[in-house]
Short mmCIF file of C-alpha atoms in Angstrom, two decimals:
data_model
loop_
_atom_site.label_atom_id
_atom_site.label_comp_id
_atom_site.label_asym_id
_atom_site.label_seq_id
_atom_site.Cartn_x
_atom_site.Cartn_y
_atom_site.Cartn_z
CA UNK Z 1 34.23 -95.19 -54.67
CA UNK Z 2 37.66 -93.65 -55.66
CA UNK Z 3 38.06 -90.35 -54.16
CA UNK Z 4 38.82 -87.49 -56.61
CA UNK Z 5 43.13 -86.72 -56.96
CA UNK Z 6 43.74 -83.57 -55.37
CA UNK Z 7 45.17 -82.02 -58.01
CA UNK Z 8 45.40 -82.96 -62.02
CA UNK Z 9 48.12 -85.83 -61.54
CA UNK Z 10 50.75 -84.37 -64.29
CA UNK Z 11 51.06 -80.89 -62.59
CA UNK Z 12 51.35 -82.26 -58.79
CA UNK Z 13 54.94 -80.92 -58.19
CA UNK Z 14 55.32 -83.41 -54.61
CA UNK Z 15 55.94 -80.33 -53.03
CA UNK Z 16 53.65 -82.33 -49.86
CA UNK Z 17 51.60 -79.44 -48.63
CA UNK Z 18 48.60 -81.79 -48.54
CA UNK Z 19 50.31 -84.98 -46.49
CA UNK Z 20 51.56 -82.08 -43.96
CA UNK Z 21 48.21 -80.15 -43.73
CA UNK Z 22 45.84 -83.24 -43.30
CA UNK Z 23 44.80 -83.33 -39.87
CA UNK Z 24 43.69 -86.93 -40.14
CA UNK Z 25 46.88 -88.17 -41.29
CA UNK Z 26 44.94 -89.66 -43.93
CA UNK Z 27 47.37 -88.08 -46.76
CA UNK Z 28 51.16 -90.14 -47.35
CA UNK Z 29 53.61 -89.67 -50.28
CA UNK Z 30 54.83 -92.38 -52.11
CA UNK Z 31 57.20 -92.54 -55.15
CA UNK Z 32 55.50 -93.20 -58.72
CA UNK Z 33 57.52 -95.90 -60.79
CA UNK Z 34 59.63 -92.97 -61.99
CA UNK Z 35 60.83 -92.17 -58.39
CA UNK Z 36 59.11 -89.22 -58.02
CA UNK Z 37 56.80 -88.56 -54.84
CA UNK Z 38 52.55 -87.97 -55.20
CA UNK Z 39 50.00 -87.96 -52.86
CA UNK Z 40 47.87 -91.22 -51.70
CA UNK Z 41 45.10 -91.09 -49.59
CA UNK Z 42 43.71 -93.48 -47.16
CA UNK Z 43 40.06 -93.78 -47.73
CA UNK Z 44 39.53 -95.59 -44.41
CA UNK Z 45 40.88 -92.14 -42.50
CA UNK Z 46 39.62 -89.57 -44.82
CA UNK Z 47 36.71 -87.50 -43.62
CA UNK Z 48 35.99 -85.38 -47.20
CA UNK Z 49 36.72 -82.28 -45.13
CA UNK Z 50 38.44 -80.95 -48.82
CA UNK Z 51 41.31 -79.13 -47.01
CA UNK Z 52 44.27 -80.81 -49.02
CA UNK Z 53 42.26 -79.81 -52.16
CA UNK Z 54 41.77 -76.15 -50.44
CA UNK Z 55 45.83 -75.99 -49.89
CA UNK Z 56 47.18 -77.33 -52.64
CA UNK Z 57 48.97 -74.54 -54.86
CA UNK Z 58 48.22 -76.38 -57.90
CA UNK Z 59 44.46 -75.36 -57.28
CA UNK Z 60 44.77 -71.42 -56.14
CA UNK Z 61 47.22 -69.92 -59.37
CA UNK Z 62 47.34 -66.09 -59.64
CA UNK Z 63 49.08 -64.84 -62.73
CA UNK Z 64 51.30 -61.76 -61.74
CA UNK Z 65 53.35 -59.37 -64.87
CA UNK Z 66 56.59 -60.79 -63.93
CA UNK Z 67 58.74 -57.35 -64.83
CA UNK Z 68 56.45 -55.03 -62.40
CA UNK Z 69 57.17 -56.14 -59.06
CA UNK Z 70 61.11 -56.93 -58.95
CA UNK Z 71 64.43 -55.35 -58.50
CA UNK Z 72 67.23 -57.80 -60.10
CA UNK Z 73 70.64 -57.51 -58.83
CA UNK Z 74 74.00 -58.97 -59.51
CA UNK Z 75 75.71 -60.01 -55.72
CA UNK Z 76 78.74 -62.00 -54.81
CA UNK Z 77 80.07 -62.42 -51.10
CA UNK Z 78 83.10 -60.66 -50.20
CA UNK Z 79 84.37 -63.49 -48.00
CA UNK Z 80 86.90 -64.73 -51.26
CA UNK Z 81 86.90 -68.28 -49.07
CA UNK Z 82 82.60 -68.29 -48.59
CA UNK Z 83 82.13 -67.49 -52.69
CA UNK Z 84 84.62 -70.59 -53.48
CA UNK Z 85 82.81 -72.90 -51.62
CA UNK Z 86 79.55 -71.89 -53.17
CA UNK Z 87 77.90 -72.76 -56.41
CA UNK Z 88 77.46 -68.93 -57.55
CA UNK Z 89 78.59 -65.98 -55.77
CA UNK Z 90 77.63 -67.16 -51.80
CA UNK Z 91 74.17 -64.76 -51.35
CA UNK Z 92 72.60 -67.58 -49.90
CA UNK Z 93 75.23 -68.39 -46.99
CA UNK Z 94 75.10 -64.11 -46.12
CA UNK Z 95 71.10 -64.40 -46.03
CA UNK Z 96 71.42 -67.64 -43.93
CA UNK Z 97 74.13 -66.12 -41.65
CA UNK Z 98 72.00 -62.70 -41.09
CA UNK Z 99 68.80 -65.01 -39.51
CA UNK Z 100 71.08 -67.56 -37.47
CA UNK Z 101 72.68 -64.07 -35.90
CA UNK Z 102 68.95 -62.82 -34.85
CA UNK Z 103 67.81 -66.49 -33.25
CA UNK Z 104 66.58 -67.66 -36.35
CA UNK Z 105 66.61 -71.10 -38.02
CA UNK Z 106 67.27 -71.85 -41.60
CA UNK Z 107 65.79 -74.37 -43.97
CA UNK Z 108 67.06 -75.88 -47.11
CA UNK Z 109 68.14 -79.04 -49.00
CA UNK Z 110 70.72 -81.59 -47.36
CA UNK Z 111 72.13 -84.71 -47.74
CA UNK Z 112 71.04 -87.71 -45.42
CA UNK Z 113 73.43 -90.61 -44.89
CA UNK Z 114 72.62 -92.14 -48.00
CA UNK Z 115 72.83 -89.06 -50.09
CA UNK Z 116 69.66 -88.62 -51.05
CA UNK Z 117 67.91 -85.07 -50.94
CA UNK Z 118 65.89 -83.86 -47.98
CA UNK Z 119 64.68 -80.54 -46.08
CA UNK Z 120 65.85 -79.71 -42.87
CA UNK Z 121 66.75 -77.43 -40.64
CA UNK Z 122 70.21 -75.90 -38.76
CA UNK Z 123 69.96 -73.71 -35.87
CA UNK Z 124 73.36 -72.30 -35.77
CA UNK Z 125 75.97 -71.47 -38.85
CA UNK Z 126 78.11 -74.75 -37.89
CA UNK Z 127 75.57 -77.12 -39.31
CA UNK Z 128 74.92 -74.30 -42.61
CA UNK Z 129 77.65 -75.83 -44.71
CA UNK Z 130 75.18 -78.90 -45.24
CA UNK Z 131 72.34 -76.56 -47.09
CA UNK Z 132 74.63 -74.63 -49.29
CA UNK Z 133 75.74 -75.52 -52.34
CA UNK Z 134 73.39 -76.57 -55.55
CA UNK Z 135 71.70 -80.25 -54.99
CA UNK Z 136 69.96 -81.34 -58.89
CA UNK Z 137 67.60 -84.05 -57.28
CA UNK Z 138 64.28 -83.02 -56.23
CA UNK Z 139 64.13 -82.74 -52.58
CA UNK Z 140 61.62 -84.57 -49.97
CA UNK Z 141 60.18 -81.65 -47.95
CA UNK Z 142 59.09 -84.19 -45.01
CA UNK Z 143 57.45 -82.25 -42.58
CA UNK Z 144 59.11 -79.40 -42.80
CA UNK Z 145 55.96 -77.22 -43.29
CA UNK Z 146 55.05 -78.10 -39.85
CA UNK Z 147 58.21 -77.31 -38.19
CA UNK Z 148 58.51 -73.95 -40.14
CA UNK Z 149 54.37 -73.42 -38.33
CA UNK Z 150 56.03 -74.56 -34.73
CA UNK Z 151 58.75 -72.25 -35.31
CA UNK Z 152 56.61 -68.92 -36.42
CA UNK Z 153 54.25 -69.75 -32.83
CA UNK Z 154 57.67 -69.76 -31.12
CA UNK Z 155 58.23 -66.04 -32.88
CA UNK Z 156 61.91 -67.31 -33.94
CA UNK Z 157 62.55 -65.77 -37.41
CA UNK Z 158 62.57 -68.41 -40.48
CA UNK Z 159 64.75 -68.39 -43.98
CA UNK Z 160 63.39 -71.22 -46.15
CA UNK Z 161 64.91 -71.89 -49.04
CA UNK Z 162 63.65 -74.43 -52.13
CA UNK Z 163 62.57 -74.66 -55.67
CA UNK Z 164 59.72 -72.65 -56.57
CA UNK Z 165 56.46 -75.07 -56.20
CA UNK Z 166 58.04 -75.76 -52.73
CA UNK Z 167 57.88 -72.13 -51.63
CA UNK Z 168 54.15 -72.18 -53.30
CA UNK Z 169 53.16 -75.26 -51.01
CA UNK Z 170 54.49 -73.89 -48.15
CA UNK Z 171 53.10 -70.22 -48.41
CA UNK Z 172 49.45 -72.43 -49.29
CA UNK Z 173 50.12 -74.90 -46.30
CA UNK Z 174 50.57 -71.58 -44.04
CA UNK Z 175 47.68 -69.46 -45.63
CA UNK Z 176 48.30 -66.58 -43.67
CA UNK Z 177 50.70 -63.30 -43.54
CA UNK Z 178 53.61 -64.75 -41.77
CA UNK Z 179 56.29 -61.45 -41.20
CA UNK Z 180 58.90 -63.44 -39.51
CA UNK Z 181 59.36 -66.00 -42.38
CA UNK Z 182 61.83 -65.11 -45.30
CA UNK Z 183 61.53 -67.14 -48.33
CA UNK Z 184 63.95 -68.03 -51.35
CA UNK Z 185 63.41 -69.61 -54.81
CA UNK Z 186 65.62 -70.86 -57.34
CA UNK Z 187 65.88 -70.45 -61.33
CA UNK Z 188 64.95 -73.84 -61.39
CA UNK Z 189 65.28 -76.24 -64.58
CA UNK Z 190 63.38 -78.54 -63.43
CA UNK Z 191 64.13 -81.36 -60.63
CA UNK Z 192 65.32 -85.15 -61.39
CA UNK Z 193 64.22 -88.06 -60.39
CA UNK Z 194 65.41 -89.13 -56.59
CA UNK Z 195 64.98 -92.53 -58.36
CA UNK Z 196 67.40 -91.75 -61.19
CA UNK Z 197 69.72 -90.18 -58.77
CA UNK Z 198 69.97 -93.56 -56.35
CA UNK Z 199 70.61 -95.45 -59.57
CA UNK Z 200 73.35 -93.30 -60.61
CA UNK Z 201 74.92 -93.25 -56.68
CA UNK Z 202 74.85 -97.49 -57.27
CA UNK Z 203 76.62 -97.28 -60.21
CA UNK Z 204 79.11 -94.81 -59.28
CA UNK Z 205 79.56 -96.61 -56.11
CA UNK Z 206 80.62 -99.46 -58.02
CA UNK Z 207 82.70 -98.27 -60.47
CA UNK Z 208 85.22 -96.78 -57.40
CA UNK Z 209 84.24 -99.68 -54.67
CA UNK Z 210 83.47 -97.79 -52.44
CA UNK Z 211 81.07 -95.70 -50.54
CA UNK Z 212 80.32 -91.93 -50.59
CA UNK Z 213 82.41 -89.30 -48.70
CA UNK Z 214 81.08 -86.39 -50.38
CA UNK Z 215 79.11 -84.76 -53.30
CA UNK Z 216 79.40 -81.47 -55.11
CA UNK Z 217 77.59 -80.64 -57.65
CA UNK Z 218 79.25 -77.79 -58.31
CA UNK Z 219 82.98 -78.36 -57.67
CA UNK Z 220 84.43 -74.43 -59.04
CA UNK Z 221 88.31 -75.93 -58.68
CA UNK Z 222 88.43 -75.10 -62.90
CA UNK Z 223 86.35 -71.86 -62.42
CA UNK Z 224 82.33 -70.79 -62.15
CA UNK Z 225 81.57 -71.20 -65.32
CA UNK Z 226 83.44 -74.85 -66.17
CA UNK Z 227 81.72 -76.58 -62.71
CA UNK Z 228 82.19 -80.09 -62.57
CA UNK Z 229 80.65 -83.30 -60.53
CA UNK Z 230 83.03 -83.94 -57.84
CA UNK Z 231 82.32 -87.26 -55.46
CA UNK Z 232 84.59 -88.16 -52.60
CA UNK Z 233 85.08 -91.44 -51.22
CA UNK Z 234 85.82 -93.05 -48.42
CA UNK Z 235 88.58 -95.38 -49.72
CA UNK Z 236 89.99 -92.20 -50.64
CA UNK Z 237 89.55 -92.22 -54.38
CA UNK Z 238 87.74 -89.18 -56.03
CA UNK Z 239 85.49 -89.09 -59.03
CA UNK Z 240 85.81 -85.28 -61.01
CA UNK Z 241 84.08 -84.59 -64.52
CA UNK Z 242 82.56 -81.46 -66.35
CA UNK Z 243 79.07 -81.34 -66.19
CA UNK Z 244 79.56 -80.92 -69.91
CA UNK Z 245 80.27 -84.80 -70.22
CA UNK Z 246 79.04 -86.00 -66.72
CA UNK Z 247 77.06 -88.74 -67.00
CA UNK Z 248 73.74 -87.24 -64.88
CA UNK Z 249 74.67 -83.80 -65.89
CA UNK Z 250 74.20 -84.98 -69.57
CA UNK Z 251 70.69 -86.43 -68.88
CA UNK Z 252 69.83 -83.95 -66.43
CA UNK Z 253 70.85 -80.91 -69.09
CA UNK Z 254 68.32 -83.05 -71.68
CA UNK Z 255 65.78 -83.03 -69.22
CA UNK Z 256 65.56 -86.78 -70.16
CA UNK Z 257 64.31 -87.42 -66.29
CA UNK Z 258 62.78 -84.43 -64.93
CA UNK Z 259 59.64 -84.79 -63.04
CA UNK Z 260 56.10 -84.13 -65.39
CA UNK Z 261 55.08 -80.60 -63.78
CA UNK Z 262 58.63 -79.55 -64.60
CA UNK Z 263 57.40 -79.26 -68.28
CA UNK Z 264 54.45 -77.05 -67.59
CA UNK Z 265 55.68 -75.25 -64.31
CA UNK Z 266 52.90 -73.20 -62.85
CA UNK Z 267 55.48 -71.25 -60.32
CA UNK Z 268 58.17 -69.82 -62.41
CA UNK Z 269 58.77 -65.91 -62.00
CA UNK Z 270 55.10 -64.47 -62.64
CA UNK Z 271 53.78 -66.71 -59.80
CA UNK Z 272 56.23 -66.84 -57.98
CA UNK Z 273 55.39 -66.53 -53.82
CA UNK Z 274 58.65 -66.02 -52.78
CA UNK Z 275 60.35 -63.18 -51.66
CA UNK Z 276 63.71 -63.33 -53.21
CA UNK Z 277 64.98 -65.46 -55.98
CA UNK Z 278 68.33 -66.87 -56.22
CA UNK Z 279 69.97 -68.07 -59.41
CA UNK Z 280 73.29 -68.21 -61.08
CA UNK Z 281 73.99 -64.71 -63.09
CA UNK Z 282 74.64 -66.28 -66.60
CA UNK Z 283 75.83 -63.51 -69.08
CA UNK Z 284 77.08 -60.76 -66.67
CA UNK Z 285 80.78 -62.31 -67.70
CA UNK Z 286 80.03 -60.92 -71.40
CA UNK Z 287 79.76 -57.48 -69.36
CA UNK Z 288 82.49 -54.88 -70.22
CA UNK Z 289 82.73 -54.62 -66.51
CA UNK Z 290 85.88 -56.39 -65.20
CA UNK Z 291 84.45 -56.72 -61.44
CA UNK Z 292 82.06 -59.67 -62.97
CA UNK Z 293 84.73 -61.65 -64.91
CA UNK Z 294 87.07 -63.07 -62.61
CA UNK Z 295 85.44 -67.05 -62.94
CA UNK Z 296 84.31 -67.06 -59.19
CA UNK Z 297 80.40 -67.22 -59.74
CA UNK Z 298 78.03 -64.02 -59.38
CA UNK Z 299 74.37 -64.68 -57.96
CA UNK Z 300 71.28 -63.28 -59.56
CA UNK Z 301 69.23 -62.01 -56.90
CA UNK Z 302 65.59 -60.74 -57.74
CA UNK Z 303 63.39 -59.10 -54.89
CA UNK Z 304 59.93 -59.51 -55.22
CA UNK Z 305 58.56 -57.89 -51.54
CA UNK Z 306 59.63 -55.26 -49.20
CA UNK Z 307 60.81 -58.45 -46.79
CA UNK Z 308 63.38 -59.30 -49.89
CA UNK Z 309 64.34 -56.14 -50.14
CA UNK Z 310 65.03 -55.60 -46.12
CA UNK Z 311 67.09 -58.82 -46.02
CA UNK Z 312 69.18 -57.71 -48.87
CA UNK Z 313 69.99 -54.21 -47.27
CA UNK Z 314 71.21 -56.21 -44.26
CA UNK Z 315 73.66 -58.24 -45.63
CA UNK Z 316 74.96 -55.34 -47.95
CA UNK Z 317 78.20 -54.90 -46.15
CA UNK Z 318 79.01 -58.60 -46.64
CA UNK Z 319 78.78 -58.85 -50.19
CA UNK Z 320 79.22 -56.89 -53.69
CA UNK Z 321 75.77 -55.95 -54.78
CA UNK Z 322 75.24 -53.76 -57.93
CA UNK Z 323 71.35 -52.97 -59.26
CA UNK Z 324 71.05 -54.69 -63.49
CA UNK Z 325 67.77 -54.80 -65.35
CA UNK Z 326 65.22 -57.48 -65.51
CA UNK Z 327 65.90 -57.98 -69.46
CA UNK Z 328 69.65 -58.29 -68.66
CA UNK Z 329 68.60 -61.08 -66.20
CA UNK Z 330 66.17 -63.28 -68.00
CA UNK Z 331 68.18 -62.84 -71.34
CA UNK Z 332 70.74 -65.73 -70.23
CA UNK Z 333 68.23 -66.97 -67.69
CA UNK Z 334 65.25 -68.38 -69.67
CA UNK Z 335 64.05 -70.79 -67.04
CA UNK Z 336 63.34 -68.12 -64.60
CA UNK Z 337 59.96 -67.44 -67.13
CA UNK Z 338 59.37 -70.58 -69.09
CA UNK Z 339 59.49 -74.24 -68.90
CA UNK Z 340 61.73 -76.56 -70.81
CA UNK Z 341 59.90 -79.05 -73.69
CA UNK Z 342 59.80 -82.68 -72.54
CA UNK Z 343 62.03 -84.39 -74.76
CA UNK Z 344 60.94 -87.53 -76.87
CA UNK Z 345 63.01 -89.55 -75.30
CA UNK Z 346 61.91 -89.84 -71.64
CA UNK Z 347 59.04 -91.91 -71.78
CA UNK Z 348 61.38 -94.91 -73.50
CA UNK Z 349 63.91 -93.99 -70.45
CA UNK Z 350 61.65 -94.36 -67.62
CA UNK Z 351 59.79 -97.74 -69.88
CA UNK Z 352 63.55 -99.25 -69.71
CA UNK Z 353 64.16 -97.97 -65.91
CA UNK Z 354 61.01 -100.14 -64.31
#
């Protein structure tokens, strides 16, 4: 007999906290036809003991008031070269920096060879450059779960940094108080298809014969808020648009391939189980204060526990931090509470993609 899913299949986010707590191994992800990864299980290896139902996040929601809990903030690094090369004002790279000083290892979304999106970790802050910077594909988390577990037993301190259903898997993958871990969301809009994304990398590829150098997402050459797609390549040649009229940007920006649970996130702010959230600062240019209007990207950082607020007070001589209200945040921020609708279109886009 079919074994129950482990969650209602539309709302699994992939974020792989049952493959990584199954102790038989009996869990493995594998992409649906849109590209996006869910949860299989091997019958033959499965012993019903129920603990990937137990962890998933999907299965233990708590609805918080979302205004009651935070302090919002508007913060941008000080370091004039660290906020260029960073997608909003560079809070990130200071909080990173702060736990690689104290021993600490830091987690967060790279590139592998091939340019698709995966966890890892750096130990020190020559390998950081490789998790900064926005990445719009949705990530493989791997076992990164496990290694953040090895590195807690070890006492080393932990930043871990993802979209919001990946913080929830790994805080429900963990199930217990864990003081040495640090954990960061993002105002997330939802996360595209890896599937969609390796198409697009073909067909760039193409176009410039040629393989990949580099990818930015966020190239701020024309200023924060104009950020283009910028691609290197190894021939030399370089491929530069606005994400106004950039190809993926477009169909990202339409949502047109956006995983399912994207459209009825269960872990935007009021459940969120991180302790800081980072997220561009939209709207703080239409401020009368000139400090927030020079172009160079200011972060929105929201505490949401005392360990937020303790890592923020340690980086405070490394960046420009000034306290704003919560309606001042979510008023150009709307993703940071709901969900975006799922357009008409996708379900002819992925029928055409198989």
């Amino acid at each position: 007999m079919m074994k129950d899913p482990i969650c209602e299949q539309r709302l699994c986010t992939g974020c792989g906290a049952c493959f990584q707590v199954c102790p038989q191994g009996a869990v493995s992800m594998l992409a649906n036809n849109e590209g996006f990864l869910h949860p299989h299980i091997n019958e033959g290896l499965c012993n019903d003991c129920g603990l990937c139902t137990r962890t998933c996040p999907i299965n233990k929601i708590e609805n918080v008031d979302a205004s009651v809990q935070q302090k919002v903030y508007a913060c941008y690094c000080r370091d004039e070269d660290v906020r260029a090369a960073s997608s909003s004002g560079g809070v990130f790279t200071q909080l990173a920096m702060e736990v690689l000083s104290e021993g600490g290892v830091v987690f967060g979304a790279g590139f592998d060879e091939s340019f698709s999106v995966r966890h890892c970790f750096v130990h020190d802050a020559d390998e950081l450059d490789s998790l900064r910077r926005s990445k719009y594909v949705q990530s493989d988390t791997g076992n990164t779960f496990k290694d953040v577990k090895t590195f807690l037993k070890e006492a080393k301190k932990v930043l871990y940094c993802g979209t919001p259903c990946q913080i929830a898997g790994l805080k429900a993958y963990l199930n217990r108080q864990t003081p040495n871990l640090l954990t960061c969301d993002l105002a997330c809009h939802g996360v595209p298809s890896p599937k969609v994304w390796s198409m697009y990398l073909d067909f760039i590829c193409g176009m410039y014969s040629s393989k990949i150098a580099s990818i930015s997402f966020r190239d701020k050459s024309e200023g924060w808020a104009d950020y283009r797609m910028k691609i290197v390549f190894r021939n030399g040649k370089c491929y530069s648009e606005r994400a106004k009229r950039e190809l993926f940007f477009i169909g990202f920006g339409k949502n047109i391939f956006n995983r399912k649970s994207c459209f009825d996130c269960k872990f935007r702010l009021a459940n969120t189980k991180a302790d800081i959230t980072l997220a561009d600062y939209w709207g703080i240019d239409k401020q009368e204060d000139e400090k927030f209007q020079d172009n160079k990207g200011v972060s929105l950082v929201i505490t949401h526990s005392s360990a937020g607020e303790e890592a923020l007070s340690k980086i405070k001589e490394g960046i420009y931090i000034e306290e704003r209200s919560f309606d001042e945040a979510v008023k150009y921020n709307p993703r940071l509470l709901t969900s975006v609708m799922e357009p008409a279109k996708r379900k002819s886009f992925f029928d055409d993609m198989y």
